[in-house]
């Protein structure tokens, strides 16, 4: 089993990475492979809603790591998204990235457990978490929680490591993700399969 972790911070080895790494270490100790992919260090185009990915099987843009992440998601069993807090929201880079990632590759993440992790100096964390969790909820992904909201605090990696509660939250998240993955695997072994949706998806417009 493998979990893909997406680091949406502009800083490759900053506070968000520190939080993701703490969860990743627990997953590895539980026998689960991990990969942290840094996706926040370059400009990311927003989704244009062109629908080209439906025809091509990939995002039409090839200038960043969206298609690479989708390919990695095909081989992954779980997903953790990490972001710093910018103006009480997830970073602009990870927001644009996730829009395109789920629009073009959401089918490969469906029914796989997902979790969001955010890092802030002081506040805005719960709003950013709400934003990121919605990607999982619209894509039929079980949302993995911890003993508190999945957040750490600090202005530097050193500060984050001193956030003992935050680090414990990350470790608990890693254990919970591992447990859910193993439960899903046990279910598959027992013949319990992914639920099949209705043949026709209903879309209701509220303006007639």
CSV table of C-alpha atoms in Angstrom, one decimal:
chain,number,residue,atom,x,y,z
A,1,UNK,CA,0.0,0.0,0.0
A,2,UNK,CA,1.1,3.6,-0.7
A,3,UNK,CA,0.0,7.1,0.4
A,4,UNK,CA,0.7,10.1,-1.8
A,5,UNK,CA,1.4,13.3,0.1
A,6,UNK,CA,1.1,16.6,-1.8
A,7,UNK,CA,3.1,19.6,-0.4
A,8,UNK,CA,1.4,22.7,-1.5
A,9,UNK,CA,3.8,25.1,0.2
A,10,UNK,CA,6.1,27.4,-1.8
A,11,UNK,CA,8.9,26.2,0.6
A,12,UNK,CA,9.9,22.6,-0.2
A,13,UNK,CA,11.2,21.8,3.3
A,14,UNK,CA,9.2,24.3,5.4
A,15,UNK,CA,6.5,24.0,8.0
A,16,UNK,CA,4.0,22.1,5.8
A,17,UNK,CA,6.7,19.6,4.9
A,18,UNK,CA,7.6,19.1,8.5
A,19,UNK,CA,3.9,18.2,9.3
A,20,UNK,CA,3.6,15.9,6.4
A,21,UNK,CA,6.9,14.2,7.2
A,22,UNK,CA,5.7,13.4,10.8
A,23,UNK,CA,2.6,11.6,9.4
A,24,UNK,CA,4.7,9.9,6.7
A,25,UNK,CA,7.1,8.5,9.3
A,26,UNK,CA,4.2,6.8,11.1
A,27,UNK,CA,2.8,5.4,7.9
A,28,UNK,CA,6.2,3.9,7.0
A,29,UNK,CA,6.5,2.4,10.5
A,30,UNK,CA,3.0,0.8,9.8
A,31,UNK,CA,4.4,-0.8,6.6
A,32,UNK,CA,2.9,1.7,4.2
A,33,UNK,CA,5.0,3.3,1.4
A,34,UNK,CA,4.9,7.1,1.2
A,35,UNK,CA,5.9,9.8,-1.3
A,36,UNK,CA,5.9,13.5,-0.6
A,37,UNK,CA,5.5,15.4,-3.9
A,38,UNK,CA,6.3,19.1,-3.8
A,39,UNK,CA,3.7,20.9,-5.9
A,40,UNK,CA,3.7,24.4,-4.5
A,41,UNK,CA,7.1,25.7,-5.7
A,42,UNK,CA,6.1,26.9,-9.1
A,43,UNK,CA,3.3,28.8,-10.8
A,44,UNK,CA,0.2,26.7,-11.3
A,45,UNK,CA,-2.5,27.6,-13.8
A,46,UNK,CA,-6.1,27.5,-12.8
A,47,UNK,CA,-8.6,25.1,-14.3
A,48,UNK,CA,-10.3,26.6,-17.4
A,49,UNK,CA,-13.2,24.1,-17.4
A,50,UNK,CA,-12.4,23.3,-21.0
A,51,UNK,CA,-13.3,19.6,-20.7
A,52,UNK,CA,-10.1,18.6,-22.6
A,53,UNK,CA,-9.1,16.2,-19.9
A,54,UNK,CA,-12.3,14.1,-20.5
A,55,UNK,CA,-11.1,13.6,-24.1
A,56,UNK,CA,-7.4,13.2,-23.5
A,57,UNK,CA,-7.4,11.4,-20.2
A,58,UNK,CA,-5.1,14.1,-18.7
A,59,UNK,CA,-5.0,17.8,-18.1
A,60,UNK,CA,-4.4,19.8,-21.3
A,61,UNK,CA,-1.7,21.8,-19.6
A,62,UNK,CA,1.7,20.2,-19.3
A,63,UNK,CA,3.6,22.9,-17.5
A,64,UNK,CA,3.4,21.7,-13.9
A,65,UNK,CA,3.0,18.5,-11.9
A,66,UNK,CA,-0.8,17.9,-12.1
A,67,UNK,CA,-0.5,15.1,-14.6
A,68,UNK,CA,2.4,13.6,-12.7
A,69,UNK,CA,0.4,13.6,-9.5
A,70,UNK,CA,-2.6,12.0,-11.3
A,71,UNK,CA,-0.3,9.2,-12.5
A,72,UNK,CA,1.0,8.7,-9.0
A,73,UNK,CA,-2.5,8.6,-7.7
A,74,UNK,CA,-3.4,5.7,-9.9
A,75,UNK,CA,-0.8,3.6,-8.0
A,76,UNK,CA,-1.7,5.1,-4.5
A,77,UNK,CA,-4.2,3.9,-2.0
A,78,UNK,CA,-4.5,7.1,0.0
A,79,UNK,CA,-3.9,10.9,-0.3
A,80,UNK,CA,-2.8,13.6,2.1
A,81,UNK,CA,-2.9,17.2,1.0
A,82,UNK,CA,-0.7,19.8,2.9
A,83,UNK,CA,-0.9,23.5,2.6
A,84,UNK,CA,0.2,26.6,4.5
A,85,UNK,CA,-2.6,29.1,5.4
A,86,UNK,CA,-2.7,32.2,3.2
A,87,UNK,CA,-5.4,34.7,4.2
A,88,UNK,CA,-7.4,32.0,6.1
A,89,UNK,CA,-7.4,29.8,3.0
A,90,UNK,CA,-5.2,27.1,1.4
A,91,UNK,CA,-2.4,28.4,-0.8
A,92,UNK,CA,-3.4,29.7,-4.2
A,93,UNK,CA,-1.0,27.1,-5.8
A,94,UNK,CA,-2.6,24.1,-4.1
A,95,UNK,CA,-6.1,25.4,-4.8
A,96,UNK,CA,-5.4,25.7,-8.5
A,97,UNK,CA,-3.6,22.4,-8.4
A,98,UNK,CA,-6.4,20.5,-6.7
A,99,UNK,CA,-9.1,22.0,-9.0
A,100,UNK,CA,-7.2,20.5,-12.0
A,101,UNK,CA,-6.1,17.3,-10.2
A,102,UNK,CA,-9.6,16.3,-9.3
A,103,UNK,CA,-11.2,17.5,-12.5
A,104,UNK,CA,-8.8,15.4,-14.6
A,105,UNK,CA,-8.0,12.6,-12.3
A,106,UNK,CA,-10.6,12.4,-9.6
A,107,UNK,CA,-11.7,8.9,-10.8
A,108,UNK,CA,-8.3,7.6,-9.5
A,109,UNK,CA,-8.8,9.1,-6.1
A,110,UNK,CA,-12.5,8.0,-5.6
A,111,UNK,CA,-13.2,5.8,-2.6
A,112,UNK,CA,-9.6,6.1,-1.4
A,113,UNK,CA,-9.1,7.8,2.0
A,114,UNK,CA,-8.0,11.4,2.1
A,115,UNK,CA,-6.8,13.8,4.6
A,116,UNK,CA,-5.8,17.5,4.7
A,117,UNK,CA,-3.1,19.1,6.8
A,118,UNK,CA,-2.6,22.8,7.2
A,119,UNK,CA,0.2,24.9,8.8
A,120,UNK,CA,-0.2,28.5,10.1
A,121,UNK,CA,1.6,30.9,12.3
A,122,UNK,CA,-1.5,31.6,14.3
A,123,UNK,CA,-5.0,31.4,12.8
A,124,UNK,CA,-7.1,30.6,9.7
A,125,UNK,CA,-6.4,26.9,9.9
A,126,UNK,CA,-10.0,25.6,10.3
A,127,UNK,CA,-11.2,27.6,7.3
A,128,UNK,CA,-8.4,26.2,5.2
A,129,UNK,CA,-9.2,22.7,6.3
A,130,UNK,CA,-12.8,23.1,5.4
A,131,UNK,CA,-11.8,24.2,1.9
A,132,UNK,CA,-9.5,21.2,1.3
A,133,UNK,CA,-11.8,18.6,2.8
A,134,UNK,CA,-14.4,19.5,0.3
A,135,UNK,CA,-12.3,18.0,-2.5
A,136,UNK,CA,-12.6,14.6,-0.7
A,137,UNK,CA,-16.2,14.9,0.1
A,138,UNK,CA,-17.3,15.6,-3.5
A,139,UNK,CA,-15.2,12.6,-4.7
A,140,UNK,CA,-16.6,9.9,-2.5
A,141,UNK,CA,-13.3,9.7,-0.4
A,142,UNK,CA,-13.4,8.7,3.3
A,143,UNK,CA,-12.0,11.7,5.2
A,144,UNK,CA,-9.4,10.7,7.7
A,145,UNK,CA,-9.3,12.6,11.0
A,146,UNK,CA,-7.1,12.8,14.0
A,147,UNK,CA,-7.5,13.6,17.7
A,148,UNK,CA,-8.0,17.3,16.9
A,149,UNK,CA,-8.1,19.3,13.6
A,150,UNK,CA,-5.2,18.4,11.4
A,151,UNK,CA,-3.0,21.5,11.9
A,152,UNK,CA,0.4,22.6,13.2
A,153,UNK,CA,1.6,26.1,14.2
A,154,UNK,CA,4.8,27.9,13.8
A,155,UNK,CA,6.8,30.3,11.6
A,156,UNK,CA,9.6,27.8,10.9
A,157,UNK,CA,10.2,24.1,10.9
A,158,UNK,CA,11.9,24.4,14.2
A,159,UNK,CA,8.8,26.1,15.7
A,160,UNK,CA,6.5,23.4,14.3
A,161,UNK,CA,8.6,20.7,15.9
A,162,UNK,CA,8.1,22.5,19.2
A,163,UNK,CA,4.3,22.3,18.7
A,164,UNK,CA,4.0,19.1,20.6
A,165,UNK,CA,0.3,18.8,20.2
A,166,UNK,CA,0.5,19.5,16.5
A,167,UNK,CA,3.2,16.8,16.1
A,168,UNK,CA,1.1,14.3,18.0
A,169,UNK,CA,-1.9,15.2,15.8
A,170,UNK,CA,0.2,14.3,12.8
A,171,UNK,CA,1.3,11.0,14.3
A,172,UNK,CA,-2.3,10.1,15.2
A,173,UNK,CA,-3.4,11.0,11.6
A,174,UNK,CA,-0.7,8.7,10.3
A,175,UNK,CA,-2.0,5.8,12.5
A,176,UNK,CA,-5.6,6.5,11.6
A,177,UNK,CA,-4.8,6.6,7.8
A,178,UNK,CA,-2.9,3.3,8.2
A,179,UNK,CA,-5.8,1.7,10.1
A,180,UNK,CA,-8.3,2.7,7.5
A,181,UNK,CA,-6.1,1.5,4.6
A,182,UNK,CA,-5.7,-1.9,6.3
A,183,UNK,CA,-9.5,-2.1,7.0
A,184,UNK,CA,-10.2,-1.4,3.3
A,185,UNK,CA,-7.6,-4.1,2.3
A,186,UNK,CA,-9.2,-6.6,4.7
A,187,UNK,CA,-12.6,-5.8,3.2
A,188,UNK,CA,-11.4,-6.4,-0.3
A,189,UNK,CA,-9.9,-9.7,0.8
A,190,UNK,CA,-13.3,-10.6,2.4
A,191,UNK,CA,-15.0,-9.8,-0.9
A,192,UNK,CA,-16.4,-6.4,0.0
A,193,UNK,CA,-16.1,-4.2,-3.1
A,194,UNK,CA,-16.3,-0.5,-3.8
A,195,UNK,CA,-20.0,0.6,-3.9
A,196,UNK,CA,-21.4,1.0,-7.4
A,197,UNK,CA,-23.2,4.2,-8.1
A,198,UNK,CA,-26.5,4.6,-9.9
A,199,UNK,CA,-26.2,4.3,-13.7
A,200,UNK,CA,-27.5,7.8,-14.3
A,201,UNK,CA,-26.1,10.7,-12.4
A,202,UNK,CA,-28.7,13.3,-11.5
A,203,UNK,CA,-27.9,17.0,-11.9
A,204,UNK,CA,-30.5,19.5,-10.7
A,205,UNK,CA,-30.5,23.1,-11.8
A,206,UNK,CA,-32.3,25.6,-9.6
A,207,UNK,CA,-33.1,28.1,-12.3
A,208,UNK,CA,-35.9,27.1,-14.6
